[in-house]
XYZ file of C-alpha atoms in Angstrom:
622
model
C -25.269 -162.066 39.265
C -21.983 -161.056 37.698
C -20.747 -158.073 39.828
C -19.056 -155.532 37.375
C -16.855 -152.624 38.526
C -18.361 -149.144 38.708
C -15.278 -147.430 37.512
C -15.278 -145.242 40.797
C -12.293 -145.573 43.158
C -13.882 -146.799 46.349
C -12.506 -147.739 49.794
C -13.131 -151.480 50.942
C -16.191 -150.251 53.125
C -17.636 -148.220 50.319
C -17.314 -151.127 48.050
C -18.894 -153.641 50.236
C -21.864 -151.452 50.742
C -22.045 -150.751 46.960
C -21.994 -154.351 46.000
C -24.439 -155.789 48.655
C -27.967 -156.552 47.339
C -30.771 -156.367 49.817
C -31.861 -154.058 52.766
C -28.825 -152.041 53.596
C -28.039 -148.852 55.808
C -24.893 -147.115 55.312
C -23.870 -145.284 58.355
C -21.781 -142.566 56.994
C -19.714 -140.222 59.151
C -19.192 -136.498 58.252
C -16.886 -136.124 55.092
C -16.859 -140.185 54.467
C -17.948 -139.918 50.845
C -21.737 -140.661 51.289
C -22.792 -139.056 47.983
C -20.047 -140.790 46.069
C -21.146 -144.261 47.625
C -24.735 -143.423 46.779
C -23.895 -142.669 43.040
C -21.491 -145.605 42.772
C -24.397 -147.895 44.161
C -26.692 -146.705 41.340
C -23.960 -147.105 38.704
C -23.179 -150.618 40.079
C -26.776 -151.522 39.772
C -27.089 -150.249 36.112
C -23.728 -152.120 35.187
C -25.290 -155.249 36.653
C -28.389 -155.336 34.642
C -30.847 -153.030 36.571
C -32.693 -150.643 34.373
C -31.995 -146.973 35.266
C -35.742 -146.117 34.594
C -36.606 -148.572 37.426
C -34.447 -147.196 40.159
C -36.026 -144.773 42.672
C -33.291 -142.527 44.212
C -34.637 -140.150 46.847
C -32.660 -137.028 47.720
C -33.662 -134.186 50.032
C -33.181 -131.136 47.748
C -33.718 -130.578 43.978
C -30.226 -129.264 43.851
C -28.869 -132.613 45.219
C -31.104 -134.600 42.662
C -29.554 -132.447 39.759
C -26.161 -132.967 40.981
C -26.579 -136.870 41.317
C -28.048 -137.039 37.793
C -24.991 -135.210 36.470
C -22.651 -137.462 38.144
C -24.639 -140.554 36.830
C -24.425 -139.013 33.279
C -20.589 -138.774 33.638
C -20.213 -142.343 35.174
C -22.708 -144.406 32.828
C -22.537 -142.421 29.697
C -26.507 -142.432 29.714
C -28.376 -139.457 28.879
C -29.907 -137.532 31.759
C -33.544 -138.601 30.780
C -32.676 -142.128 31.578
C -32.974 -141.289 35.202
C -36.619 -140.037 35.707
C -36.870 -141.247 39.236
C -33.736 -139.569 40.774
C -35.808 -137.020 42.678
C -36.949 -135.603 46.035
C -39.802 -137.279 47.919
C -42.155 -134.310 46.955
C -41.244 -134.511 43.249
C -41.653 -138.339 43.040
C -44.833 -138.251 44.900
C -46.267 -135.556 42.791
C -45.543 -137.677 39.540
C -47.545 -140.382 41.173
C -50.274 -138.079 42.173
C -50.658 -136.719 38.779
C -50.937 -140.155 37.385
C -53.621 -141.457 39.927
C -55.075 -138.456 41.673
C -58.417 -138.822 39.898
C -58.918 -141.819 42.158
C -58.846 -139.129 45.041
C -61.036 -136.673 43.020
C -58.393 -134.553 41.518
C -58.321 -133.344 38.059
C -55.305 -132.287 35.751
C -53.782 -129.878 35.881
C -53.198 -130.206 39.555
C -51.924 -127.177 41.132
C -49.211 -126.982 44.032
C -49.902 -123.963 46.426
C -46.957 -121.890 47.460
C -46.259 -120.635 50.932
C -47.803 -117.394 50.099
C -51.069 -118.942 48.948
C -51.291 -121.242 51.974
C -50.805 -118.270 54.259
C -53.619 -116.261 52.624
C -56.125 -119.063 52.874
C -55.317 -119.660 56.563
C -55.533 -115.734 57.194
C -58.918 -115.741 55.503
C -60.193 -118.749 57.877
C -58.904 -116.784 60.839
C -60.742 -113.534 59.873
C -63.897 -115.447 59.090
C -63.929 -117.110 62.606
C -62.671 -113.953 64.452
C -59.278 -115.658 65.545
C -56.460 -113.239 66.277
C -53.870 -113.190 63.241
C -50.972 -113.492 65.777
C -51.942 -117.476 65.714
C -51.295 -117.534 62.031
C -47.764 -118.878 62.162
C -48.361 -121.296 64.957
C -51.455 -122.713 63.224
C -49.656 -123.004 59.942
C -46.849 -125.015 61.749
C -49.428 -127.346 63.350
C -51.154 -127.961 60.013
C -47.809 -128.901 58.452
C -46.611 -131.020 61.401
C -50.173 -132.879 61.475
C -49.643 -133.984 57.951
C -45.983 -135.062 58.295
C -46.797 -137.104 61.369
C -48.590 -139.326 59.056
C -51.706 -139.233 61.270
C -53.232 -135.750 61.658
C -56.188 -136.837 63.887
C -53.756 -138.428 66.441
C -51.492 -135.391 66.216
C -54.374 -132.899 66.906
C -55.525 -135.253 69.820
C -51.914 -134.872 71.367
C -51.951 -130.979 71.158
C -52.936 -129.025 74.410
C -51.152 -125.741 73.722
C -53.825 -124.067 71.643
C -56.816 -124.746 73.579
C -58.742 -121.691 72.562
C -58.355 -122.501 68.777
C -60.017 -125.498 67.270
C -57.189 -126.904 65.159
C -58.971 -129.937 63.662
C -61.771 -127.604 62.460
C -59.296 -125.035 60.858
C -57.595 -128.022 59.235
C -60.833 -129.211 57.713
C -61.671 -125.827 56.362
C -58.160 -125.300 54.958
C -58.331 -128.864 53.363
C -61.787 -128.203 51.823
C -60.743 -124.899 50.454
C -57.656 -126.441 48.880
C -59.601 -129.425 47.306
C -62.145 -127.008 45.937
C -59.432 -125.217 44.050
C -58.051 -128.572 42.714
C -54.831 -127.767 44.670
C -52.435 -129.433 47.096
C -49.976 -127.801 49.452
C -46.262 -129.106 49.725
C -47.198 -131.519 52.659
C -50.347 -132.816 50.898
C -48.256 -134.084 48.123
C -46.806 -136.639 50.461
C -49.995 -137.315 52.582
C -52.256 -137.853 49.499
C -49.749 -140.157 47.909
C -49.289 -142.192 51.050
C -53.139 -142.424 51.221
C -53.363 -143.335 47.648
C -50.782 -146.193 47.897
C -52.048 -147.316 51.198
C -55.814 -147.415 50.309
C -55.545 -148.611 46.631
C -53.499 -151.844 46.552
C -53.708 -151.903 42.730
C -51.798 -148.587 42.733
C -49.335 -149.851 45.209
C -48.475 -153.048 43.321
C -47.995 -150.988 40.151
C -45.107 -148.977 41.790
C -43.684 -152.065 43.770
C -43.287 -153.982 40.554
C -42.061 -150.839 38.659
C -39.227 -150.053 41.174
C -36.520 -152.647 41.242
C -34.436 -150.813 43.715
C -35.144 -147.993 46.179
C -32.323 -145.706 47.559
C -32.848 -142.946 50.180
C -30.274 -140.309 50.905
C -30.020 -138.346 54.277
C -32.106 -141.142 55.821
C -31.791 -139.746 59.320
C -33.881 -136.835 58.269
C -36.995 -138.950 57.273
C -40.231 -138.167 58.824
C -42.984 -140.653 59.679
C -44.780 -139.899 56.392
C -41.693 -140.371 54.313
C -41.032 -143.562 56.181
C -44.637 -144.785 55.363
C -43.880 -143.963 51.627
C -40.563 -145.821 51.731
C -42.393 -149.011 53.192
C -45.212 -148.861 50.746
C -43.076 -148.517 47.623
C -40.470 -151.202 48.581
C -41.689 -154.519 47.087
C -38.629 -156.887 46.976
C -36.423 -155.746 49.913
C -33.947 -153.801 47.848
C -33.756 -150.895 49.877
C -30.343 -148.823 50.343
C -30.486 -146.073 52.862
C -27.583 -143.631 53.596
C -27.166 -141.111 56.302
C -25.663 -140.299 59.616
C -27.757 -140.279 62.850
C -25.054 -137.998 64.421
C -26.212 -135.223 62.064
C -29.991 -135.594 62.602
C -30.917 -132.018 63.309
C -34.460 -131.536 62.014
C -36.539 -132.992 64.716
C -38.187 -129.622 65.020
C -39.575 -130.074 61.480
C -40.962 -133.640 62.365
C -37.966 -135.763 61.323
C -37.747 -139.073 63.339
C -34.174 -140.291 63.831
C -35.516 -143.345 65.455
C -36.232 -144.773 61.859
C -32.533 -144.845 61.285
C -31.566 -146.166 64.653
C -34.140 -149.026 64.510
C -33.294 -149.916 60.768
C -32.125 -153.418 61.553
C -35.342 -154.130 63.640
C -37.624 -152.667 61.014
C -36.218 -154.387 57.783
C -35.693 -158.144 57.983
C -32.222 -159.324 56.982
C -30.880 -155.668 57.035
C -27.156 -155.260 56.883
C -25.211 -152.223 58.320
C -22.229 -150.739 56.752
C -20.127 -148.092 58.431
C -18.086 -145.447 56.597
C -15.770 -144.076 59.190
C -12.999 -142.395 57.445
C -13.453 -138.543 57.138
C -11.852 -137.320 54.088
C -12.511 -133.732 54.863
C -11.417 -132.760 58.390
C -8.071 -133.052 60.113
C -7.833 -135.789 62.755
C -7.776 -133.345 65.643
C -11.198 -131.984 64.649
C -12.667 -135.424 63.955
C -11.650 -136.641 67.349
C -12.822 -133.542 69.187
C -16.341 -134.075 67.438
C -16.251 -137.827 68.425
C -15.628 -136.766 72.035
C -18.572 -134.493 71.999
C -21.097 -136.735 70.426
C -20.222 -139.682 72.741
C -22.388 -137.809 75.234
C -25.457 -138.661 73.177
C -26.805 -142.051 74.627
C -29.186 -142.508 71.730
C -26.963 -143.206 68.596
C -25.417 -145.817 66.374
C -21.918 -146.454 67.256
C -18.893 -145.771 65.070
C -15.315 -144.897 65.231
C -14.754 -141.841 62.927
C -11.135 -141.110 61.971
C -8.884 -139.027 59.565
C -5.619 -139.518 58.135
C -4.986 -135.815 57.748
C -3.094 -134.311 60.537
C -2.231 -130.788 61.770
C -5.727 -129.469 62.428
C -6.009 -126.522 65.035
C -8.878 -126.019 67.540
C -9.136 -122.859 69.650
C -11.744 -122.003 72.152
C -12.284 -118.419 73.285
C -14.625 -116.820 75.725
C -15.217 -113.126 75.130
C -16.883 -110.445 77.465
C -19.549 -109.355 74.817
C -20.865 -110.346 71.300
C -19.371 -107.192 69.867
C -15.900 -108.117 71.260
C -16.480 -111.766 69.877
C -17.483 -110.250 66.364
C -14.393 -107.773 66.258
C -11.911 -110.651 67.237
C -13.485 -112.928 64.519
C -13.124 -110.247 61.792
C -9.561 -109.507 62.528
C -8.745 -113.358 62.696
C -10.299 -113.665 59.342
C -8.101 -110.902 57.945
C -5.022 -112.684 59.355
C -6.061 -116.029 57.919
C -6.626 -114.256 54.579
C -3.208 -112.613 54.644
C -1.784 -115.912 55.242
C -3.355 -117.259 52.074
C -6.879 -118.584 52.890
C -9.633 -117.180 50.691
C -12.579 -115.459 52.228
C -14.769 -117.980 50.231
C -12.990 -120.868 52.352
C -14.224 -119.463 55.652
C -17.516 -119.391 57.529
C -19.046 -118.116 60.823
C -21.697 -120.440 62.080
C -24.368 -119.571 64.779
C -27.463 -121.215 66.322
C -30.072 -118.591 65.474
C -30.121 -115.884 62.865
C -30.213 -112.822 65.197
C -26.566 -113.616 66.022
C -25.533 -112.672 62.626
C -26.077 -108.922 63.375
C -22.967 -108.258 65.333
C -20.925 -109.999 62.621
C -22.444 -108.215 59.835
C -21.589 -104.765 61.611
C -17.962 -105.854 62.354
C -17.509 -107.043 58.963
C -18.759 -103.964 57.212
C -16.628 -101.849 59.532
C -13.676 -103.942 58.536
C -14.504 -103.725 54.809
C -14.841 -107.670 54.762
C -17.199 -109.049 52.053
C -19.657 -111.675 53.161
C -22.519 -113.694 51.983
C -25.640 -115.082 53.996
C -26.374 -118.709 53.346
C -29.955 -120.030 53.711
C -31.525 -116.723 53.136
C -34.773 -116.205 51.105
C -35.549 -118.940 48.581
C -35.366 -117.509 44.987
C -39.226 -118.039 44.569
C -39.911 -116.078 47.801
C -38.530 -112.831 46.431
C -41.145 -110.231 45.892
C -40.501 -109.610 42.136
C -40.302 -113.378 41.504
C -43.622 -113.953 43.439
C -45.414 -111.072 41.546
C -44.554 -112.468 37.998
C -45.034 -116.025 39.077
C -48.504 -115.109 40.171
C -49.145 -113.786 36.659
C -48.200 -117.052 34.964
C -49.981 -119.033 37.832
C -53.272 -117.158 37.439
C -53.165 -117.549 33.639
C -52.736 -121.440 33.883
C -54.942 -122.036 37.078
C -58.020 -119.853 36.649
C -59.505 -120.952 40.042
C -56.573 -119.818 41.961
C -57.892 -116.597 43.631
C -55.072 -115.980 45.815
C -52.518 -115.509 42.818
C -55.018 -113.262 40.710
C -55.846 -111.212 43.656
C -52.293 -110.375 44.195
C -51.700 -109.256 40.549
C -55.027 -107.270 40.285
C -53.327 -104.101 41.606
C -49.590 -104.851 40.938
C -48.678 -102.575 39.183
C -51.475 -100.293 40.319
C -54.667 -100.332 38.292
C -56.724 -98.121 40.685
C -58.451 -101.082 42.359
C -59.453 -100.497 46.007
C -61.523 -102.594 48.440
C -64.720 -101.074 46.803
C -63.859 -102.417 43.459
C -62.835 -105.669 44.730
C -66.015 -105.967 46.744
C -68.138 -105.095 43.456
C -66.207 -107.956 41.692
C -66.763 -110.299 44.395
C -70.631 -109.540 44.473
C -70.804 -110.841 40.864
C -69.937 -114.408 42.139
C -72.356 -117.205 42.246
C -71.940 -120.881 43.459
C -68.223 -121.989 42.912
C -67.387 -119.139 40.521
C -63.626 -117.942 40.687
C -62.605 -114.381 41.085
C -61.334 -114.363 37.453
C -64.940 -115.442 36.206
C -66.510 -112.835 38.454
C -64.230 -110.215 37.001
C -65.089 -111.262 33.273
C -68.759 -111.033 34.290
C -68.149 -107.573 35.576
C -66.440 -106.601 32.526
C -69.125 -108.096 30.425
C -71.886 -106.304 32.215
C -69.797 -102.822 32.355
C -70.299 -102.309 36.120
C -67.039 -100.921 36.761
C -65.730 -97.223 36.410
C -64.278 -96.579 32.834
C -60.464 -96.159 34.046
C -60.746 -99.322 36.044
C -62.536 -101.169 33.247
C -59.758 -100.289 30.760
C -57.031 -101.533 33.197
C -58.677 -104.683 34.104
C -59.829 -105.503 30.422
C -56.002 -105.203 29.550
C -55.103 -107.557 32.363
C -57.611 -110.233 31.245
C -56.436 -109.813 27.575
C -52.839 -110.420 28.948
C -54.038 -113.538 30.929
C -55.611 -114.997 27.687
C -52.618 -114.277 25.585
C -49.796 -115.573 27.733
C -51.700 -118.891 28.650
C -50.421 -120.721 25.568
C -47.060 -118.925 25.269
C -43.623 -120.312 25.866
C -42.721 -119.584 29.612
C -39.867 -117.180 28.710
C -41.993 -115.271 26.310
C -44.921 -115.107 28.752
C -42.710 -113.528 31.305
C -41.321 -110.912 28.749
C -44.953 -110.268 27.696
C -45.973 -109.745 31.380
C -43.146 -107.242 31.937
C -43.882 -105.346 28.846
C -47.466 -104.974 28.887
C -47.986 -104.300 32.630
C -44.861 -101.867 32.752
C -43.694 -103.947 35.649
C -40.116 -102.664 35.609
C -41.280 -99.137 35.889
C -43.321 -100.136 38.942
C -40.295 -101.994 40.334
C -38.012 -99.037 39.956
C -40.366 -96.882 42.170
C -40.716 -99.807 44.676
C -36.929 -100.436 44.903
C -35.204 -98.715 47.892
C -31.967 -97.871 46.021
C -30.567 -98.282 42.468
C -28.537 -101.217 43.573
C -31.695 -102.809 44.967
C -33.451 -102.380 41.674
C -30.396 -103.818 39.849
C -30.462 -106.885 42.026
C -34.253 -107.344 41.507
C -33.872 -106.897 37.633
C -31.181 -109.376 37.697
C -33.428 -111.831 39.504
C -36.052 -111.390 36.632
C -33.344 -112.099 34.085
C -32.632 -115.335 35.988
C -36.222 -116.077 36.129
C -36.484 -115.704 32.274
C -33.472 -117.836 31.644
C -34.733 -120.704 33.994
C -38.205 -120.457 32.351
C -36.538 -120.684 28.864
C -35.630 -124.374 29.703
C -39.175 -125.488 29.628
C -41.734 -125.786 26.710
C -44.922 -125.120 28.587
C -46.101 -122.801 31.350
C -47.588 -125.806 33.310
C -44.385 -127.929 33.206
C -42.412 -124.707 34.409
C -44.856 -123.800 37.130
C -44.760 -127.641 38.479
C -41.067 -127.689 38.748
C -40.888 -124.068 40.224
C -43.421 -125.170 42.875
C -41.269 -128.109 43.821
C -38.100 -126.115 44.793
C -39.340 -125.149 48.193
C -36.516 -126.645 50.192
C -33.700 -125.105 48.154
C -32.473 -121.730 49.473
C -30.155 -119.179 47.712
C -27.302 -116.874 48.969
C -27.832 -113.129 49.742
C -25.369 -110.600 50.771
C -23.057 -107.650 49.830
C -21.338 -109.531 47.122
C -21.042 -112.897 45.343
C -17.800 -113.669 47.038
C -16.855 -113.593 50.757
C -17.045 -115.122 54.120
C -20.170 -117.177 54.583
C -22.521 -116.354 57.521
C -24.867 -119.042 58.257
C -27.027 -120.821 60.856
C -25.672 -124.214 61.858
C -28.796 -125.763 60.214
C -28.089 -124.035 56.787
C -24.437 -125.139 56.923
C -25.081 -128.914 56.696
C -23.402 -130.590 53.874
C -20.921 -127.759 53.392
C -17.276 -127.607 54.039
C -14.903 -124.758 54.686
C -11.091 -124.617 55.421
C -11.710 -122.386 58.519
C -14.946 -122.287 60.682
C -15.897 -120.032 63.525
C -18.683 -121.712 65.623
C -19.766 -118.765 67.604
C -22.424 -117.844 70.250
C -21.711 -121.199 72.343
C -23.779 -120.259 75.170
C -26.399 -121.942 77.453
C -29.913 -120.782 76.317
C -28.431 -120.279 72.813
C -26.717 -123.547 72.205
C -28.325 -125.679 73.553
C -31.290 -123.459 72.866
C -33.570 -122.476 75.761
C -36.488 -124.055 73.955
C -34.666 -127.436 73.820
C -34.273 -127.799 77.609
C -37.599 -129.530 77.848
C -36.288 -133.028 77.252
C -33.088 -135.158 76.911
C -33.915 -136.011 73.155
C -34.119 -132.264 72.355
C -30.622 -131.733 74.124
C -29.202 -134.544 72.071
C -30.453 -132.923 68.783
C -28.701 -129.629 69.930
C -25.433 -131.574 70.529
C -25.703 -133.077 67.175
C -26.147 -129.437 65.797
C -22.765 -128.629 67.405
C -21.292 -131.729 65.999
C -22.419 -130.747 62.437
C -21.116 -127.282 62.975
C -17.663 -128.538 64.039
C -17.333 -131.136 61.277
C -17.782 -128.469 58.694
C -14.099 -127.418 59.364
C -11.350 -128.849 57.282
C -8.276 -127.382 59.259
C -9.011 -124.471 61.458
C -11.840 -124.587 63.983
C -12.546 -121.720 66.369
C -15.246 -122.149 69.132
C -16.228 -119.115 71.023
C -18.814 -117.803 73.544
C -19.554 -114.334 74.873
C -20.622 -113.568 78.623
C -22.987 -110.672 77.343
C -25.040 -110.982 74.005
C -27.717 -108.498 73.403
C -27.312 -107.200 76.966
C -28.020 -110.613 78.452
C -25.781 -112.713 80.416
C -25.299 -116.587 79.825
C -22.646 -118.959 80.867
C -20.636 -120.874 78.224
C -22.311 -123.840 76.660
C -22.154 -127.256 78.294
C -20.879 -128.599 74.908
C -17.747 -126.688 75.436
C -17.244 -128.272 78.915
C -17.721 -131.651 77.158
C -14.616 -131.144 75.047
C -11.459 -132.206 76.902
C -9.154 -129.296 77.447
C -6.415 -131.210 75.765
C -8.197 -131.306 72.461
C -8.015 -127.499 71.852
C -5.650 -124.541 72.505
């Protein structure tokens, strides 16, 4: 094969990885140009005769997939629709499931249940079986973990913590309910696709012959189920995985870093490439981070370095969290007066409650800030309300979405009316069908009848409308904005919510059918938005939410035992190693200034400084 140049300026290590054909693992240190290498690989493959339509490139967020497609369009000059398989695992699997789901008993259109809908189903199961609602979140977590383990039965066998709750039974009831609604949840998308490929060789062969190359980004974050899918989809050994086991921080979600570490054993003829030059951080920061991570026994070795010098690391120990927050606020003001923008600074902490003292100190100092990794756009109340209108119009069996909008805005429907509607049901009848029957037989009070008749007319009218037109119709005919004004706490709260709805209308206007729009909206679960007092300002973020970002100055705060490492992570050495990797991620977000701090008293409790501070040699910081 003739190797043609991609047109991207690559280091010798990046170039070697890009031009190698066969199973390859790129061990990419922080700031080493991982995304650049991955994009260059796809461009190289296209330049050398591979069809873009036959390249499956997996990213971990929809945003990352969108950015990669844009880069590829710029690099190759091809149109964006030539890259149909640059997607997240969930998005790619949903395409496969729509194509072949009939084999498993699904029909089109297939619905993806949101967090809200899943929660409502589990809640109803708990009520029915007289199980305390306090178990809702742990049960939901177990259901998700069971699926992502790739083997739900074995997962439940290994659980001993919830002896008084029959998890397998709840799982079966939940799955039956989903199937009866012709729906899948987020985890089902992967599990059902895995089962489809594993149990139906003809389907597996179809995709193995279709994909000439399979690329996986952030490979260290793959869970067992995603690794199963990778193995089932790869037909010819052409696998290119990129990631950094030193930044594997999602073990609590079921990610299994062992897939990364054992890559050479798992894939015959595999070659390892190391990207060790950090283009982001100063050498002083890179070496201090290297020093920390060497305490992890379970890792793939590499020697990260930087050619930038002059970085500054300071370590501070404060009496209390308030003193720490006050010092950080003053330091940020000093850095800003020295010419560093607020946007280029971040405060990173292990758990969300740590942000409170900093929010207070920043408000007091008049510093603008923004919260990263806050609520996802589609989790906001006003977005969920309007999305439930659209969802109920398209998926008439979706009782959860329909029940939410029955009385939003208020239509005088209390528990009595709902009971009366439910009494009209027979067999597999949906709530919407029962309401239509109740309206037909005129069993409802006149005022309620009129409100619900208008609602059903609205459902019927928007079903075939363009998505943005459907949203405008809902807002107008339900007087939703009047309702939202009364619901909002302040005028600025209302304005922010109204702006969210404007954004919803804009994003919906990019689609030609409601179904297409709702499918894409359901698949953005992993992308979070920012929230805060203003668009600009210092970023406040958990360490987990900061991964992949970079700032000129970073404050890594709350570095105390029982917080970092977290008290829940002290059960095993592997959990301590994950906490150390989290500290490594936080440190390597910094380009030039890195401030690490601890407080003796936080929320009135005493904790000593983190062992991770002790693992840094005193010569590496001021």
